[in-house]
Coordinates of C-alpha atoms in Angstrom, one line a residue:
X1215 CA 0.0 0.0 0.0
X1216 CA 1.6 3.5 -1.1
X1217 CA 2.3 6.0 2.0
X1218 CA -0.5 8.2 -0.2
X1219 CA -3.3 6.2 1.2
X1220 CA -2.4 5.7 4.6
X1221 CA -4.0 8.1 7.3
X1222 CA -1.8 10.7 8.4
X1223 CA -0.4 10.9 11.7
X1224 CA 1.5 13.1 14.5
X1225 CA 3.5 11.4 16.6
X1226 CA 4.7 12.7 19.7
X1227 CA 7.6 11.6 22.3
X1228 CA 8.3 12.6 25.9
X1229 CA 11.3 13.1 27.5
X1230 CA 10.6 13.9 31.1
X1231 CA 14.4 14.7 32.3
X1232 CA 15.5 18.3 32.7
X1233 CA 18.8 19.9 34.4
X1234 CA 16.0 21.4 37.0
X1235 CA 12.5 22.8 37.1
X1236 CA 12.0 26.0 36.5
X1237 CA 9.9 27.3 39.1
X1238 CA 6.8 28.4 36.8
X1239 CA 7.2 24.9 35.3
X1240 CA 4.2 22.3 36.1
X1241 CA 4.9 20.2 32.5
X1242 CA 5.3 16.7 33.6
X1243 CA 9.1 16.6 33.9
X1244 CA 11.8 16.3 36.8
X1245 CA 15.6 15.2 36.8
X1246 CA 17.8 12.4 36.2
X1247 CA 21.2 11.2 36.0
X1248 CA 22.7 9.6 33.1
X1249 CA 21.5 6.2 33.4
X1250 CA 18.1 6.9 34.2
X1251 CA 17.8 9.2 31.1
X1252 CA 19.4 5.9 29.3
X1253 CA 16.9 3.2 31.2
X1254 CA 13.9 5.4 30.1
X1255 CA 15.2 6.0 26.4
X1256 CA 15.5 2.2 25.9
X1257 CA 11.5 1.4 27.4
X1258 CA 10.5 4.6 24.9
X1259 CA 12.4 2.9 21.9
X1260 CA 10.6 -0.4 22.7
X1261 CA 7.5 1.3 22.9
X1262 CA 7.8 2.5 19.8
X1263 CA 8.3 -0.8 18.0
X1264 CA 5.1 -2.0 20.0
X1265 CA 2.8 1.1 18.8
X1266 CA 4.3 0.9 15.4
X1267 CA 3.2 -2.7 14.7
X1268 CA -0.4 -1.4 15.2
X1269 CA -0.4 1.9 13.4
X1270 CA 0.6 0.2 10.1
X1271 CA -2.5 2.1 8.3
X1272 CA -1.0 5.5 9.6
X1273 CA 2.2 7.3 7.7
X1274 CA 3.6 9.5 10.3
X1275 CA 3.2 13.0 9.1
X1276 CA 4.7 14.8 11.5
X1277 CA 7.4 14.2 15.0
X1278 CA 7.2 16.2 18.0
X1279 CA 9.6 15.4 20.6
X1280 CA 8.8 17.4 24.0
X1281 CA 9.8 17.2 27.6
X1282 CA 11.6 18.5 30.0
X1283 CA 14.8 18.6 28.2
X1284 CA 15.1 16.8 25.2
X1285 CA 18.5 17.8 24.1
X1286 CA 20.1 16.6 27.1
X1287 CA 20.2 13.3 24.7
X1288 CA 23.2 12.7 23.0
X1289 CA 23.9 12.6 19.7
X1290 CA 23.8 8.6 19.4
X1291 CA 21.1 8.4 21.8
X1292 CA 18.7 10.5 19.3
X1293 CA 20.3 9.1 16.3
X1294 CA 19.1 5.5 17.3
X1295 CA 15.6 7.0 18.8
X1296 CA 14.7 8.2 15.2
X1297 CA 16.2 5.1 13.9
X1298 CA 13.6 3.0 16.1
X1299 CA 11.0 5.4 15.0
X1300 CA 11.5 4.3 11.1
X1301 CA 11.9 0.5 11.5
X1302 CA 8.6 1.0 13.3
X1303 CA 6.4 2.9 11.5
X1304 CA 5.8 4.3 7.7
X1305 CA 7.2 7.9 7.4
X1306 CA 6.7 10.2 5.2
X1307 CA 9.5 11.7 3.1
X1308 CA 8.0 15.2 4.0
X1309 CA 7.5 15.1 7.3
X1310 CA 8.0 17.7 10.2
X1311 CA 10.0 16.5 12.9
X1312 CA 10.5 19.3 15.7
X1313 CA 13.0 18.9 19.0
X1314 CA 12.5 20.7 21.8
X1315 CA 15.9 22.4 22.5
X1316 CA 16.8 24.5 25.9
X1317 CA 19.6 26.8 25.6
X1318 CA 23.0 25.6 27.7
X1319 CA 22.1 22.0 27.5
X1320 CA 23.7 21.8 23.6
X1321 CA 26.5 22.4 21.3
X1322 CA 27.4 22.9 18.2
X1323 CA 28.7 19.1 17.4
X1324 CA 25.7 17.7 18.8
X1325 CA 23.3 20.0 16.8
X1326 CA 24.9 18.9 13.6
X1327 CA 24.0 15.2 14.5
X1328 CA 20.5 16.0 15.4
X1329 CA 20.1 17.5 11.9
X1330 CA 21.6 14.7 10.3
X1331 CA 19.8 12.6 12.3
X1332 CA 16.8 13.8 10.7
X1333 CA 15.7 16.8 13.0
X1334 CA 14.5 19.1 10.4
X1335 CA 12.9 22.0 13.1
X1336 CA 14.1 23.0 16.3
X1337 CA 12.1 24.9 19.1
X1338 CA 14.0 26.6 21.4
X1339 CA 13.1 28.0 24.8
X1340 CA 14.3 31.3 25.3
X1341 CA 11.7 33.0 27.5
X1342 CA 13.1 36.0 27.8
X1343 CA 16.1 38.1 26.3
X1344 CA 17.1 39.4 29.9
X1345 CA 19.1 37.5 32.2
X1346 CA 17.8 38.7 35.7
X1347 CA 14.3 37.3 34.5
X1348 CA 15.9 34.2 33.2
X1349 CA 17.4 33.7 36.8
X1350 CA 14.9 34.3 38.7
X1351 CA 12.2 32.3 36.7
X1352 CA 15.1 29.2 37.2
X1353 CA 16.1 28.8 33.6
X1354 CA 19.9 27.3 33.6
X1355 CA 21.0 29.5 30.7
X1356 CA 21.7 33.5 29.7
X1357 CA 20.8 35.5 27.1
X1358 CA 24.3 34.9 25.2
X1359 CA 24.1 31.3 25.1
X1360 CA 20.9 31.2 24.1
X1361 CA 22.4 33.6 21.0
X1362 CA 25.5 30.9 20.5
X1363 CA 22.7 28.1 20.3
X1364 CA 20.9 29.7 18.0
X1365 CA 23.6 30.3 15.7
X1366 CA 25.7 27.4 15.8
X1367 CA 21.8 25.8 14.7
X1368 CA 21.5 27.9 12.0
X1369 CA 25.8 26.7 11.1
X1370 CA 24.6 23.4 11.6
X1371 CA 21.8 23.9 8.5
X1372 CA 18.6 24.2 10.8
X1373 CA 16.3 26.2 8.5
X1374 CA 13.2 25.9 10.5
X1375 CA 13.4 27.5 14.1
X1376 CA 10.8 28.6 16.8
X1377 CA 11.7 31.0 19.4
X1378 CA 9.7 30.5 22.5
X1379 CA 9.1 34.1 24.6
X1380 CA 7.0 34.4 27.6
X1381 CA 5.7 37.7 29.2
X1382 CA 3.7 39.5 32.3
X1383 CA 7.0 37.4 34.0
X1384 CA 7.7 38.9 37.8
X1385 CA 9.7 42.1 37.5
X1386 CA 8.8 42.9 33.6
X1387 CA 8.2 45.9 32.8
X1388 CA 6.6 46.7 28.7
X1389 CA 10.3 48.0 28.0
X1390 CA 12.4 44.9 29.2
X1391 CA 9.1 43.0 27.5
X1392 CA 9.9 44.7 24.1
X1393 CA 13.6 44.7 24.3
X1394 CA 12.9 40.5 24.2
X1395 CA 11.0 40.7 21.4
X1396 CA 12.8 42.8 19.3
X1397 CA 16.1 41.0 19.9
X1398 CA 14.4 37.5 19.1
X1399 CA 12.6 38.8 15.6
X1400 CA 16.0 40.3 14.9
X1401 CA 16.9 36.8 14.2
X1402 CA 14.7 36.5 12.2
X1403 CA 13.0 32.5 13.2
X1404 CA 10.5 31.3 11.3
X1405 CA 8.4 31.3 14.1
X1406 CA 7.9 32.7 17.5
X1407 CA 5.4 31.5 20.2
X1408 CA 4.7 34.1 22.5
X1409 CA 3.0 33.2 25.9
X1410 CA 1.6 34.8 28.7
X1411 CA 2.5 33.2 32.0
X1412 CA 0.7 31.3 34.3
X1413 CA 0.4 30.7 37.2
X1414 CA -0.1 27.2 37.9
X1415 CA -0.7 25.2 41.3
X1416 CA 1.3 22.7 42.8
X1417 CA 4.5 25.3 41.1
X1418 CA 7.0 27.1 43.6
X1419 CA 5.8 30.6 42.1
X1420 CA 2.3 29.1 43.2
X1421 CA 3.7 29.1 46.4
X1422 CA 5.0 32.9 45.9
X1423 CA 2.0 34.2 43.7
X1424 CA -0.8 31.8 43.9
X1425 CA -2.2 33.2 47.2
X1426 CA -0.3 36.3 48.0
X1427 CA 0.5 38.7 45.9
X1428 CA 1.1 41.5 48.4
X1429 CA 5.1 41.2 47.2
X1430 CA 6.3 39.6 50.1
X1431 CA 6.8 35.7 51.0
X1432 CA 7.9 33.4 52.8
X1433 CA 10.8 32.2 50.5
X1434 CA 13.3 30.2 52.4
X1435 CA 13.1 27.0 50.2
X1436 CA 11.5 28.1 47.7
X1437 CA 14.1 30.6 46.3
X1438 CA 17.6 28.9 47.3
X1439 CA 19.8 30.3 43.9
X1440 CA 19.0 33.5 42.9
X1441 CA 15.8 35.5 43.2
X1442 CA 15.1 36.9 46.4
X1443 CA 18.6 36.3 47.9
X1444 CA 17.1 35.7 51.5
X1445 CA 16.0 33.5 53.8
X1446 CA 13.0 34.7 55.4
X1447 CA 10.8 37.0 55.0
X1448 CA 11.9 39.2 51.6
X1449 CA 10.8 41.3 48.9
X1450 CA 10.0 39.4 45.7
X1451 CA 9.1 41.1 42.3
X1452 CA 5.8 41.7 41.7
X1453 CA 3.9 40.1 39.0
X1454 CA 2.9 43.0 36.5
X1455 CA -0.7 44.3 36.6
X1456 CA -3.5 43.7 34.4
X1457 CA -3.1 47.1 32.5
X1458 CA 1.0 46.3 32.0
X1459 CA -0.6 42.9 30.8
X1460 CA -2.8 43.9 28.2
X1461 CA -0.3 46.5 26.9
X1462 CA 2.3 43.4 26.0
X1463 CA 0.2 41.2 24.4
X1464 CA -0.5 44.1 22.0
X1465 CA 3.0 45.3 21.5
X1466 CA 3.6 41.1 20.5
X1467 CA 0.6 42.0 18.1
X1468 CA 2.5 44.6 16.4
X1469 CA 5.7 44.2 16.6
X1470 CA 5.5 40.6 15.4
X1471 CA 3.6 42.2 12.3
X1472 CA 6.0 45.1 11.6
X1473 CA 8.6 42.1 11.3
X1474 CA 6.1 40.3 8.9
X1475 CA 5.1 37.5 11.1
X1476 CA 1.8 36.6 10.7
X1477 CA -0.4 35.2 13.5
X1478 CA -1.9 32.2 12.8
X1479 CA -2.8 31.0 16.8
X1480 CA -3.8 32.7 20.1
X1481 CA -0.5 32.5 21.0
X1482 CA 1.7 31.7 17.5
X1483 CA 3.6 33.5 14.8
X1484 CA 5.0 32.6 11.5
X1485 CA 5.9 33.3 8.1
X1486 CA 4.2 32.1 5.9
X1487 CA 4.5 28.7 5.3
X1488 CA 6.1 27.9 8.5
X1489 CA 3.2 27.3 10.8
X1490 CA 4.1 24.2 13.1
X1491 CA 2.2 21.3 11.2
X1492 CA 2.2 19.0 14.4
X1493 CA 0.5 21.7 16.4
X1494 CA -1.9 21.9 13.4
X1495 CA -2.7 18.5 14.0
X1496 CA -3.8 18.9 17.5
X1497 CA -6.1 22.2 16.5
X1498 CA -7.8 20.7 13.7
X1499 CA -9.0 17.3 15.8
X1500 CA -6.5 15.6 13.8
X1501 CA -5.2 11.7 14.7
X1502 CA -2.3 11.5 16.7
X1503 CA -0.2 9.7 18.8
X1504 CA 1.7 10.2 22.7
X1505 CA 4.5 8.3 23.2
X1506 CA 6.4 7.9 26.4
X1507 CA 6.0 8.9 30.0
X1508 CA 2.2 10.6 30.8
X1509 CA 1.7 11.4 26.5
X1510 CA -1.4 11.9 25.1
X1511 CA -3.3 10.0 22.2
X1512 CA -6.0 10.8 19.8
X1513 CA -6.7 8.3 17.0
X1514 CA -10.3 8.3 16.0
X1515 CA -12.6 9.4 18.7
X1516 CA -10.4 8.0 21.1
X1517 CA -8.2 9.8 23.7
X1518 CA -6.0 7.3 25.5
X1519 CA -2.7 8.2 28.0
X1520 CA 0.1 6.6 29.2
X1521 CA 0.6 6.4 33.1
X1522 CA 2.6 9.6 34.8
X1523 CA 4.5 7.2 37.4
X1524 CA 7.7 6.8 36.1
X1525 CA 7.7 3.4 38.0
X1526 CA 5.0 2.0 36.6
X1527 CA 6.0 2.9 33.1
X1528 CA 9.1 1.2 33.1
X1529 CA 7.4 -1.9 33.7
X1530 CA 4.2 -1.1 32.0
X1531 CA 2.9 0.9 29.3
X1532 CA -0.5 0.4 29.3
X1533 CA -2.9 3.0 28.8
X1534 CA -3.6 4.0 32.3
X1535 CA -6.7 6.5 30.8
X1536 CA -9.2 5.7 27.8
X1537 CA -12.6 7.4 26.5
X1538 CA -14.4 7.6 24.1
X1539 CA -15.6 10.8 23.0
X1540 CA -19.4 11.5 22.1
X1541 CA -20.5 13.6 19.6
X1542 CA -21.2 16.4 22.4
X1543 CA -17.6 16.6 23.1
X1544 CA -16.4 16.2 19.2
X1545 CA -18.6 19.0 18.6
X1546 CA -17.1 20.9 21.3
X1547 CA -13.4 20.2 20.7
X1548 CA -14.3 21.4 17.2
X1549 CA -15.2 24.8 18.3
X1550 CA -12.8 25.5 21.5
X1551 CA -9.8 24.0 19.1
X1552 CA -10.8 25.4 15.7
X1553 CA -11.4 29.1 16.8
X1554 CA -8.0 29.3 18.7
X1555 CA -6.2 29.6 15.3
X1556 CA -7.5 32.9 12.7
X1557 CA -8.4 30.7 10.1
X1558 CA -11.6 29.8 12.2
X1559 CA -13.4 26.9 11.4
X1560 CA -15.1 25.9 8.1
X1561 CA -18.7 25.1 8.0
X1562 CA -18.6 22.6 5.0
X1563 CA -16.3 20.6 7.3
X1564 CA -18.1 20.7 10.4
X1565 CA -21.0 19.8 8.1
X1566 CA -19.0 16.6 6.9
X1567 CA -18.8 15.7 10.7
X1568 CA -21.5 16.0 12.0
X1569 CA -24.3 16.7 9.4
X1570 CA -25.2 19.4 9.8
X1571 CA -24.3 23.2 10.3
X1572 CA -22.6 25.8 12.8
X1573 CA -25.6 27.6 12.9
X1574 CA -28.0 25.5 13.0
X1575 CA -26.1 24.5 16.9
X1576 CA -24.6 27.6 17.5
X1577 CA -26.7 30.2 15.4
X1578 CA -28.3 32.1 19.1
X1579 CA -24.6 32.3 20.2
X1580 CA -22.7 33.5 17.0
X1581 CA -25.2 36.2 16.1
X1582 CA -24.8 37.6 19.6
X1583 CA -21.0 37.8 19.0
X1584 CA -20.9 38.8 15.7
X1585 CA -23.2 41.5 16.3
X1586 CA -20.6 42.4 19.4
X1587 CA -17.9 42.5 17.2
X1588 CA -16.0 39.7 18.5
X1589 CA -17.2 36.7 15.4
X1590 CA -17.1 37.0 12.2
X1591 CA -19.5 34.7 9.6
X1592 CA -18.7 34.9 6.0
X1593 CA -21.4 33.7 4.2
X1594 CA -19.9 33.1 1.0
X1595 CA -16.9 31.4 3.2
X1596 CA -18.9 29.3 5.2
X1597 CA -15.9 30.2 7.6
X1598 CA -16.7 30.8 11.6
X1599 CA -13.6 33.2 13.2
X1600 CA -12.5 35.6 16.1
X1601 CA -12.1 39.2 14.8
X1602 CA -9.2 40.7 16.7
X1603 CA -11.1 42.2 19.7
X1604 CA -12.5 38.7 20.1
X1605 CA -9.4 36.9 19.8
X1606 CA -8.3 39.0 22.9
X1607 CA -11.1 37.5 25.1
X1608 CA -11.5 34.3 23.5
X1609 CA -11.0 32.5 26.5
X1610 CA -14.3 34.3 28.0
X1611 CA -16.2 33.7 24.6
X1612 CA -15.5 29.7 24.0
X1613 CA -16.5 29.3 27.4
X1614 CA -20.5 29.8 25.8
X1615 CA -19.5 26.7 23.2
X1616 CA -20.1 24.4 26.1
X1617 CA -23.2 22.6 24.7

């Protein structure tokens, strides 16, 4: 059977090791010495041979490999992880395949070996452009190595880079916010992912911002290398407000457009052609498929997971979580997923699924909000999208897609 008639595919593999967690970090990741990162890669490479024998109908359109860390691997430990990954399953000639790549953790001989191994796009985290945010979020590298990285990627033939930036970080100020992004689209990447951070629980800035944001904490523990630089009771830099907020997710608006990226995502730029296909995938309710510790699977209607416990998966890797999903929660994946991204979703195609219109579902709800402003309905499209103003509270709007 010719590759041309086989269902496309996104294949994902985790790699939970990192140097440390950053203290924003709540991604499923943690560290490792050298022989557990070793242990883990050889259960991943044997899951893959397992998966593969049952996705023979797939051609694997796209690779995302995600962590942690996942260029703490070596050279010959990635080489023979992509190797596995073709004995196993049916690639396609033109396929994506991204690396998560943090700044410090790599060289210049390594990152010709990932690109001969068949890396083709690299993603890298760079946060932020100033090095007393860098510290104090945890990252393990400055703003110069992140700058030899990048070069010695674009030396080592890398023509497909993403620049990951992250704002409304403690201590940022619009001007330190717009130095960052001026410096990383003077690199001129192909793409640039620009988040706003979070927050998240369970996180040591939880413990610093979740429930008190007066400016002061209790930090002994918490912040032992950098930061604050007490024990005790000290002053921590305050998260910026929700004005100082607002104002840098529009400069990333339009600065990214003065430098002709083109937003194609909430929170992703490109230009054009360079949108990240295995993201895509994941947006348009596309099949694809989590490998490795805690990853997430989508083939069909069904979403499947490994386990999280390291333990566990060492031993085994069956699918600890499994559901199928109705046509409630198709419908509603549609919209939530489709209308993150300015294309918008197509009518004809959500007709094809599920027989019948947008409107006919939705119609209440999108003549409200495209009579706010905030939707836009082309007729003549059949296309469903944010406008500007209602990409900025999209999170507020989708919220009414809840059937």
């Amino acid at each position: 059977m010719a590759d041309m008639n086989r269902g496309p595919l996104g294949l994902y593999l985790h790699f939970p090791f990192c140097v440390r967690k950053c203290r924003y970090c709540d991604f499923l990741s943690f560290p490792s010495d050298e022989a557990g990162r070793e242990a883990y890669l050889q259960r991943l490479k044997k899951e893959i041979i397992v998966r593969g024998e049952k996705y023979q109908d797939y051609s694997i359109e796209t690779l995302f490999i995600g962590g942690g860390t996942p260029s703490l691997m070596t050279g010959q430990q990635l080489t023979e992880l992509l190797d596995t990954v073709r004995t196993a399953f049916h690639v396609s000639p033109s396929g994506e395949w991204t690396m998560e790549c943090n700044p410090g953790t790599t060289d210049a001989e390594t990152l010709k070996i990932y690109r001969a191994a068949g890396i083709n796009r690299l993603s890298f985290g760079l946060q932020s452009m100033n090095d007393e945010e860098l510290k104090y979020l945890g990252r393990i590298h400055t703003a110069k190595q992140f700058l030899d990285n990048y070069q010695a990627a674009r030396k080592a033939g890398f023509e497909n880079i993403n620049i990951d930036l992250m704002s409304a970080l403690p201590g940022q100020t619009t001007d330190s916010w717009l130095d960052t992004l001026k410096k990383a689209a003077a690199l001129e990447p192909e793409h640039l992912s620009a988040y706003s951070l979070i927050i998240e629980e369970g996180t040591p800035f939880w413990k610093l911002y979740g429930d008190d944001r007066s400016g002061e904490a209790d930090v002994e523990g918490i912040i032992a290398d950098g930061g604050a630089g007490q024990q005790g009771k000290a002053a921590i830099p305050a998260l910026p407000d929700e004005d100082s907020e607002r104002e840098m997710y529009h400069l990333t608006k339009r600065i990214l457009a003065e430098q002709g990226y083109e937003r194609y995502e909430v929170s992703n730029y490109a230009r054009k052609g360079f949108e990240c296909r295995h993201n895509l995938m994941y947006w348009r309710r596309k099949d694809y498929l989590g490998l490795g510790l805690g990853a997430a699977s989508m083939v069909g209607e069904r979403r499947f997971s490994n386990t999280s416990d390291i333990s566990r998966y060492m031993q085994d890797f069956a699918y600890c979580q499994e559901e199928i999903l109705d046509r409630k929660a198709q419908i509603e994946e549609t919209m939530f997923l489709g209308l993150r991204c300015t294309l918008g979703v197509s009518d004809q195609t959500f007709k094809g699924k599920f027989g019948e219109s947008m409107m006919n579902i939705y119609g209440d709800i999108i003549r409200q909000y495209v009579s706010e402003g905030f939707l836009t309905y082309h007729e003549e499209k059949g296309r469903l999208a944010f406008t500007e103003s209602g990409m900025d509270v999209s999170n507020w709007i989708l919220s009414d897609f809840l059937l």
